[in-house]
Short mmCIF file of C-alpha atoms in Angstrom, two decimals:
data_model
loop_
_atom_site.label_atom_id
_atom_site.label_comp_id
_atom_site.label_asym_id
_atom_site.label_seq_id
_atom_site.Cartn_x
_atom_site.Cartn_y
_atom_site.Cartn_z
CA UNK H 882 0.00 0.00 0.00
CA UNK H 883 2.76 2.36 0.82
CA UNK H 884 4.40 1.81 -2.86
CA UNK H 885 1.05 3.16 -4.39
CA UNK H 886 0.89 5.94 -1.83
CA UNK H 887 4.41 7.01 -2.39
CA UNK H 888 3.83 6.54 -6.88
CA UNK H 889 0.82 9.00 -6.50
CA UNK H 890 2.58 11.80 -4.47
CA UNK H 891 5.54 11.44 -7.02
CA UNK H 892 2.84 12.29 -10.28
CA UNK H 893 0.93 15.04 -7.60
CA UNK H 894 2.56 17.89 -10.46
CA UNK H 895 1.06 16.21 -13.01
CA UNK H 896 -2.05 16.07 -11.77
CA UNK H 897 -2.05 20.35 -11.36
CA UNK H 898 -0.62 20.24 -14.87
CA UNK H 899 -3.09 18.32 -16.46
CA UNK H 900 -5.61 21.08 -14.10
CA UNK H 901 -3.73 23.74 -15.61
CA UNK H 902 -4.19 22.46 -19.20
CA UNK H 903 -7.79 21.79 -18.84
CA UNK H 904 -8.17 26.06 -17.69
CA UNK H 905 -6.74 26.54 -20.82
CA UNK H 906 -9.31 24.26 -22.98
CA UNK H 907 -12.24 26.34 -22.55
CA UNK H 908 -10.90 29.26 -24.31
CA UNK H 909 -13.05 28.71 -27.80
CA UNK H 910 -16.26 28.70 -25.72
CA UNK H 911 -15.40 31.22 -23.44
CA UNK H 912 -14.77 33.68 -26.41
CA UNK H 913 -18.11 32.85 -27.58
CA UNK H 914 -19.71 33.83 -24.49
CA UNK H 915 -17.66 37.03 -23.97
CA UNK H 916 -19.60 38.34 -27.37
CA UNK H 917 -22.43 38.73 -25.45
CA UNK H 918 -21.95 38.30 -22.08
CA UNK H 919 -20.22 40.27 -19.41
CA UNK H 920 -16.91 38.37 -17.56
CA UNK H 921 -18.61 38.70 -14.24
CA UNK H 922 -21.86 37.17 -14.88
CA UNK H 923 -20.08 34.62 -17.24
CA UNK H 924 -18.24 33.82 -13.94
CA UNK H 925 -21.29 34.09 -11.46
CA UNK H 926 -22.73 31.29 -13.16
CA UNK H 927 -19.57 29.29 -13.73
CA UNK H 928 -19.67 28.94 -9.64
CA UNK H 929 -23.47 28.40 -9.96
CA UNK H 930 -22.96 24.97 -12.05
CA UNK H 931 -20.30 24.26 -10.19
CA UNK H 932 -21.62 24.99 -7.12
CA UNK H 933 -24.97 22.68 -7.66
CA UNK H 934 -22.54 19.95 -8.44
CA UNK H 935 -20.36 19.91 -5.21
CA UNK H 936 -23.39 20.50 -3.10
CA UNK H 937 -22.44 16.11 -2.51
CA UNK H 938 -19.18 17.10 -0.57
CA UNK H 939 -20.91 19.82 1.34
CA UNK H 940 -23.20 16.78 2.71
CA UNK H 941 -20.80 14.30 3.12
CA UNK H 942 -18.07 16.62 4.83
CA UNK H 943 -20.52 18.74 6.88
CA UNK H 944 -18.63 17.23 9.98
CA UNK H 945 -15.73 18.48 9.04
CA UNK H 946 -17.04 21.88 7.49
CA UNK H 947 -18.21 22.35 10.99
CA UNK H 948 -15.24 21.69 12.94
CA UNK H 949 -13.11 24.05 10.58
CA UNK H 950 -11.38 26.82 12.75
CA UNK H 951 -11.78 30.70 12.21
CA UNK H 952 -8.06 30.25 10.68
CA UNK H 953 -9.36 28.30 8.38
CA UNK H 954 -12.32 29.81 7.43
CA UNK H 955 -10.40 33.38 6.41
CA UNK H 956 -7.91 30.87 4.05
CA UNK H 957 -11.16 29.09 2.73
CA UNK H 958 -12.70 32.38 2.73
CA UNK H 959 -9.20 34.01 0.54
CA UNK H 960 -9.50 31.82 -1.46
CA UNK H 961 -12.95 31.94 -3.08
CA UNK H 962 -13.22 35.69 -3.34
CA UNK H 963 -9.27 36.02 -4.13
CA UNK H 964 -8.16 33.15 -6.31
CA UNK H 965 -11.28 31.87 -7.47
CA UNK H 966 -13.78 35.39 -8.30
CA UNK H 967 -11.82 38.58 -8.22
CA UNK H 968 -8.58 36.86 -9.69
CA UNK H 969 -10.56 35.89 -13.11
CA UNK H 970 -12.44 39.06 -13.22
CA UNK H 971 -8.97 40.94 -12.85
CA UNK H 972 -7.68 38.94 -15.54
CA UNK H 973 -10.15 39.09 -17.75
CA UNK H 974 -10.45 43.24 -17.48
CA UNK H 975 -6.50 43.56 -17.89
CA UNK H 976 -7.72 42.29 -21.68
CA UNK H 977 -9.76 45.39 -22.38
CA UNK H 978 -6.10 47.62 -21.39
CA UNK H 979 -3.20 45.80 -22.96
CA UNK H 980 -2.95 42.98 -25.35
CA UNK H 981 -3.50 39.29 -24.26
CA UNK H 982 -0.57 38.60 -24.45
CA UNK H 983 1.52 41.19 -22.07
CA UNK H 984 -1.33 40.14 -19.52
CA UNK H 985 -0.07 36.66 -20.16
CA UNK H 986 3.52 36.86 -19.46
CA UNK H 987 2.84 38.87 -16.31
CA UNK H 988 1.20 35.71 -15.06
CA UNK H 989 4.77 33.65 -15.61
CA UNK H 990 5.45 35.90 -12.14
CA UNK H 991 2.93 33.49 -10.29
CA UNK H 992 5.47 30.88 -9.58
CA UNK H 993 7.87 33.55 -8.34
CA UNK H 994 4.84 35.15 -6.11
CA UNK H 995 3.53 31.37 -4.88
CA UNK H 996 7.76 30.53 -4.18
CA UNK H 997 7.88 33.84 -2.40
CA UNK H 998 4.83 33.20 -0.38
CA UNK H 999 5.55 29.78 0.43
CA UNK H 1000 8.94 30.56 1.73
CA UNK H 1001 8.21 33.39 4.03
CA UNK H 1002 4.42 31.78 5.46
CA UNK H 1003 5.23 28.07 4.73
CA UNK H 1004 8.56 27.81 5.51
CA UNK H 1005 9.22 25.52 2.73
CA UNK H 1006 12.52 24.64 1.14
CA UNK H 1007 13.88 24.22 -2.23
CA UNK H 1008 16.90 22.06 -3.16
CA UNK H 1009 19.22 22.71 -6.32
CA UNK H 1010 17.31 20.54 -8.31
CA UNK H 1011 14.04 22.40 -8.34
CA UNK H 1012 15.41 25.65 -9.09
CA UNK H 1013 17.15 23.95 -12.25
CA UNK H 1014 13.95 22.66 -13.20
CA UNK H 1015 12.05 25.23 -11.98
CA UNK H 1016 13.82 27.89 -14.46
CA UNK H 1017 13.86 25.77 -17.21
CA UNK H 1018 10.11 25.13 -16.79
CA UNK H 1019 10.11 29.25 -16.86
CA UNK H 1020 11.66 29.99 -19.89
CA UNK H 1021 10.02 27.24 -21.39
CA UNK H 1022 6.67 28.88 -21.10
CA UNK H 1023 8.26 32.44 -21.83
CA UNK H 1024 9.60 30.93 -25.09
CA UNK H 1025 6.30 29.55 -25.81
CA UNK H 1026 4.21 32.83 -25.37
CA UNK H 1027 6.76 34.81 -27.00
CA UNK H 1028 8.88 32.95 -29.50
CA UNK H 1029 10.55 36.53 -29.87
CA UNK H 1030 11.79 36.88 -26.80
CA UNK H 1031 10.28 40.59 -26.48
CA UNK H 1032 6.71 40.93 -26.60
CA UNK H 1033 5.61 42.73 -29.16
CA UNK H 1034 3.27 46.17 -27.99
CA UNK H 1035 0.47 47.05 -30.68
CA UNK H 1036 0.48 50.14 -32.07
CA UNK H 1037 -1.91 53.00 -30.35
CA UNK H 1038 -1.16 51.97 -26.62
CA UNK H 1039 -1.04 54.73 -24.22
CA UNK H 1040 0.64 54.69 -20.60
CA UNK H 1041 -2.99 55.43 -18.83
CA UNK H 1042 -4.40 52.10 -19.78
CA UNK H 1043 -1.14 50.27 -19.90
CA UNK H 1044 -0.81 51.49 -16.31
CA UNK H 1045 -4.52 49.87 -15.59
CA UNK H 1046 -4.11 47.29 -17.60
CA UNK H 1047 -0.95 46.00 -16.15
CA UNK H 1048 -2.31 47.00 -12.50
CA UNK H 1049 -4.74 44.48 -13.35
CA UNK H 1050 -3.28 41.11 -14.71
CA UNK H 1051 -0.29 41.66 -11.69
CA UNK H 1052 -3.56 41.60 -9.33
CA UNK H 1053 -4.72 38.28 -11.01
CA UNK H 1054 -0.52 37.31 -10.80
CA UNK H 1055 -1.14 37.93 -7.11
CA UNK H 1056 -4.02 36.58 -6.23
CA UNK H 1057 -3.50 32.99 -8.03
CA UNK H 1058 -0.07 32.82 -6.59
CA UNK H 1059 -1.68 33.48 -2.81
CA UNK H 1060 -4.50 31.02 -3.84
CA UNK H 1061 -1.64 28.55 -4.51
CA UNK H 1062 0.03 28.67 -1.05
CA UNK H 1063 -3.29 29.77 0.97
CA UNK H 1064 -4.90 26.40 -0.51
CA UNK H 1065 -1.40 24.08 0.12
CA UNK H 1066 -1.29 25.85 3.69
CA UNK H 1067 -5.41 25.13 4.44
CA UNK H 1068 -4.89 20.83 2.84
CA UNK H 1069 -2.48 20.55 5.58
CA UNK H 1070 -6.11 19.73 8.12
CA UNK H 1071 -8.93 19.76 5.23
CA UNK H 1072 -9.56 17.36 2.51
CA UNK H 1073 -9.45 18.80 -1.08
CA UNK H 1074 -13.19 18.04 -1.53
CA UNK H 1075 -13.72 19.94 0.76
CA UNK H 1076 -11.44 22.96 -0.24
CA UNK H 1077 -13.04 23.05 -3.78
CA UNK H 1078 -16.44 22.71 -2.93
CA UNK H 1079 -16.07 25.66 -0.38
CA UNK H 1080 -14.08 27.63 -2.84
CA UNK H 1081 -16.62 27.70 -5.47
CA UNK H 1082 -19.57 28.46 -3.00
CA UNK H 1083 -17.87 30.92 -1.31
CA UNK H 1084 -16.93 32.91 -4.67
CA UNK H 1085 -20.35 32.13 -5.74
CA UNK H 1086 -22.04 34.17 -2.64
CA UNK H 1087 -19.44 36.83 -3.30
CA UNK H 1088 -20.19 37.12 -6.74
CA UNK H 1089 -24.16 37.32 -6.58
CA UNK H 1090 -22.99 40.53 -4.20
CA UNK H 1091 -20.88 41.44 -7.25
CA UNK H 1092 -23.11 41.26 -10.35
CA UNK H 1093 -26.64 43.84 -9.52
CA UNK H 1094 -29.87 42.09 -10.04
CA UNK H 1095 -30.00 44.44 -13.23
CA UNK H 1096 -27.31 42.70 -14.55
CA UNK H 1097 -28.06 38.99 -13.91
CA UNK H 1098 -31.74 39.76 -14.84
CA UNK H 1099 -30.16 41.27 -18.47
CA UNK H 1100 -28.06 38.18 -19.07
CA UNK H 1101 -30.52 35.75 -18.25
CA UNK H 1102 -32.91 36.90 -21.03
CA UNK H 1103 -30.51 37.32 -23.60
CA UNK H 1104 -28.84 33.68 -22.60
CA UNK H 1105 -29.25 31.47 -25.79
CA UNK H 1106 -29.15 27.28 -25.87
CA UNK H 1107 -25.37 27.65 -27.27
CA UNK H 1108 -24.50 29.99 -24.39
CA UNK H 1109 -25.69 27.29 -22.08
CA UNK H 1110 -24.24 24.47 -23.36
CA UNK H 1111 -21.03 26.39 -23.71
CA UNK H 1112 -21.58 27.21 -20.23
CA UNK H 1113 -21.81 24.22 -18.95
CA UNK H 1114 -18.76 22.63 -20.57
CA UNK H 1115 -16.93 25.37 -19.53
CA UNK H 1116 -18.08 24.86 -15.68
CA UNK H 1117 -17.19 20.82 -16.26
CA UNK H 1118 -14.00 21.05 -18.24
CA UNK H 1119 -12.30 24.38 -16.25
CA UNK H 1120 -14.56 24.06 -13.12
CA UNK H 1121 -14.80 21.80 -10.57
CA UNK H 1122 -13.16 18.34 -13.29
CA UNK H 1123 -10.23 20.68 -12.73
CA UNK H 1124 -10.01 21.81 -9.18
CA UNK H 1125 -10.75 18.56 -8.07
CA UNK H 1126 -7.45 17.24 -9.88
CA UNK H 1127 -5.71 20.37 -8.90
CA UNK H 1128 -6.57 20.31 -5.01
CA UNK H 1129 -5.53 16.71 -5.13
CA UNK H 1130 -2.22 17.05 -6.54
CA UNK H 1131 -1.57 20.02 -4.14
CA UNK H 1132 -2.30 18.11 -1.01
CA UNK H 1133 0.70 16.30 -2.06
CA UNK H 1134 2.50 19.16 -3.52
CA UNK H 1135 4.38 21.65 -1.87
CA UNK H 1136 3.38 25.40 -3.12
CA UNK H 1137 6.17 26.21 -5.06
CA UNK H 1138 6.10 23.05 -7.23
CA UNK H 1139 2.86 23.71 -8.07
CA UNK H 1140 2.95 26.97 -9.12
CA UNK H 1141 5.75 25.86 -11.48
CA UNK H 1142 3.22 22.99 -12.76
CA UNK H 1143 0.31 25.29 -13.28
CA UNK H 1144 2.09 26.71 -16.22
CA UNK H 1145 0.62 24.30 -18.25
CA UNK H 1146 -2.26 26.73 -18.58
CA UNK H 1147 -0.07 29.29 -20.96
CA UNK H 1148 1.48 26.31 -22.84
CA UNK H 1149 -1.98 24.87 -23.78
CA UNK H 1150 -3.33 28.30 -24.35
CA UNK H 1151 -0.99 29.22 -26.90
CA UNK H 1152 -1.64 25.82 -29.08
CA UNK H 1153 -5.43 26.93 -29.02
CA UNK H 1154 -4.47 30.13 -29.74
CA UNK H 1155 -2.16 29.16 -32.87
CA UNK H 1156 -5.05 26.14 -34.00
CA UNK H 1157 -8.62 28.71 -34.05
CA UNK H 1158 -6.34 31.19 -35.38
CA UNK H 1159 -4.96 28.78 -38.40
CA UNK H 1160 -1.39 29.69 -37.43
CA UNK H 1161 1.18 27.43 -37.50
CA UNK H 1162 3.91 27.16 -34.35
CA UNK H 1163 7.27 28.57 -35.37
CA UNK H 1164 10.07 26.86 -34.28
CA UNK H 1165 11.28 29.04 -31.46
CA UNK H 1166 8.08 28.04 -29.74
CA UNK H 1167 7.98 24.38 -30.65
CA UNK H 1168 11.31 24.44 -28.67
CA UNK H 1169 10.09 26.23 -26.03
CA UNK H 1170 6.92 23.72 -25.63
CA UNK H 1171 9.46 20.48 -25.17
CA UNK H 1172 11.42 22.53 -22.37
CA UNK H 1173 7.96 23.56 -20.37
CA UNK H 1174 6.83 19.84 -20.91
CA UNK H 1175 10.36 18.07 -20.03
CA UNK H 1176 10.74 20.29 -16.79
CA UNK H 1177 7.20 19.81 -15.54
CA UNK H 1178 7.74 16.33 -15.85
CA UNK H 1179 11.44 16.30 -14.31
CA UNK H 1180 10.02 18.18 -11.20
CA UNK H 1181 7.98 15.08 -10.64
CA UNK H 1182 11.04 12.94 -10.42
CA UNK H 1183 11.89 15.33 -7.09
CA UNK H 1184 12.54 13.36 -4.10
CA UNK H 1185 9.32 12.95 -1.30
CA UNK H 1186 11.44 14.60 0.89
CA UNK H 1187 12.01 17.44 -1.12
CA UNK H 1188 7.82 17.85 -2.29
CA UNK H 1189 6.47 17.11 0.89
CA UNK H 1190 8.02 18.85 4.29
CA UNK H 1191 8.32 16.38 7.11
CA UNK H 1192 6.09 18.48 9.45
CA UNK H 1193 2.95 18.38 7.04
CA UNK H 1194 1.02 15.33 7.21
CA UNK H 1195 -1.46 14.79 4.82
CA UNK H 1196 -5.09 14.63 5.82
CA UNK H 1197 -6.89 14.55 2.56
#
């Protein structure tokens, strides 16, 4: 039993990879529904779905929701109106500043932020080998978002919204990186079920606060049976399939590592973006996508020792 145990917390990156990549998956249907829909409501009912769907774990791990100190409640609490509802809608605004793709590089400083975090709050350490990997994995992903090596500014850009715009996707940078160590710190004494399904309904409360009755009311008569559908798969795919697979590799993960494995999300997104856009991958990038994928997967070859703390037990 022990083998299996010890097999599963050596593939834990994977697993928040493979969460990372599915994020990126919904971006055809999520464009779709940005056409006529605002980000926020798009988002409110995102953590509706989802919210409907974990209502199981809320039942089953009502014991433990109610035992959960007021130390964990504020993480738990962080992270559903920080990483999970103001992060996205931060991200999503930057778009309407700068172009997708500046806001997309700021977001390689997650791992940095998350490593940061972990370190000062977590007290975790890093041995040589991770930080080899860990800035490979890096310029990996910078290679693949920008094959030439300086992003490239469109023409007609102003410092005012560059200033918001960049004020903006370094919020979502934040936020995601403190989601990353606020959830690995909270896994330490709750289950990941339970973590995601109190996540999504605590972002869901906030965002009903968020979006005016105006609004929803709006949305919800101009809603069409595409934008459902689309909504739905994107709750499935990037919703709770995802957190699920991403709390449970965390529990097993230590912060840092993670946040190097969640950059699966701008290596995926940039093959969608290159396939709906019918342009082909130059070579710079197709480099840069075997050095993201062989680093992710040499981080997983880390040493127990060196993923999990000895002082963190693991009560998921």
């Amino acid at each position: 039993m022990q083998p299996e145990k010890t097999r599963l917390d050596k593939w834990a990156p994977f697993l928040i990879f493979i969460a990372a990549m599915l994020w990126a998956s919904d971006g055809p249907f999520r464009y779709h529904l940005t056409q006529d829909l605002s980000a926020g409501f798009i988002v409110l009912v995102e953590h509706f779905i989802n919210s409907l769907i974990v209502l199981p774990f809320v039942i089953l791990g009502w014991k433990e929701i109610r035992g959960l100190r007021w130390r964990e409640w504020l993480t738990l609490i962080g992270i559903g109106i920080g990483a999970s509802a103001l992060a996205t809608i931060l991200f999503t605004a930057s778009f309407s500043y700068i172009n997708p793709s500046a806001a997309i590089v700021l977001q390689k400083l997650q791992p940095l932020i998350a490593i940061a975090l972990a370190v000062i709050f977590l007290r975790e350490k890093t041995g040589k080998r991770f930080w080899i990997w860990a800035t490979l994995a890096l310029v990996g992903g910078y290679i693949v978002s920008f094959p030439g090596i300086i992003p490239t500014v469109y023409e007609g850009e102003v410092w005012s919204p560059n200033t918001i715009g960049v004020l903006c996707a370094l919020g979502a940078a934040i936020l995601w990186g403190a989601g990353t160590v606020m959830g690995r710190s909270v896994l330490r004494t709750v289950s990941f079920r339970t973590v995601t399904a109190m996540r999504l309904l605590i972002a869901f409360v906030f965002l009903m606060v968020w979006n005016t009755p105006e609004n929803i009311a709006d949305s919800i008569t101009s809603l069409t049976s595409k934008d459902v559908l689309f909504l739905i798969i994107v709750s499935l795919v990037s919703g709770v399939l995802s957190l699920l697979l991403y709390y449970h590799g965390l529990s097993r993960t230590k912060a840092s590592v993670a946040s190097i494995a969640e950059l699966g999300f701008p290596f995926l997104a940039v093959i969608i973006n290159t396939a709906t856009l019918h342009v082909f991958l130059e070579p710079m990038q197709i480099v840069g996508m075997i050095l993201l994928v062989l680093a992710v997967w040499k981080l997983t070859q880390v040493k127990k020792t060196d993923i999990i703390p000895p002082s963190i037990s693991n009560n998921s």
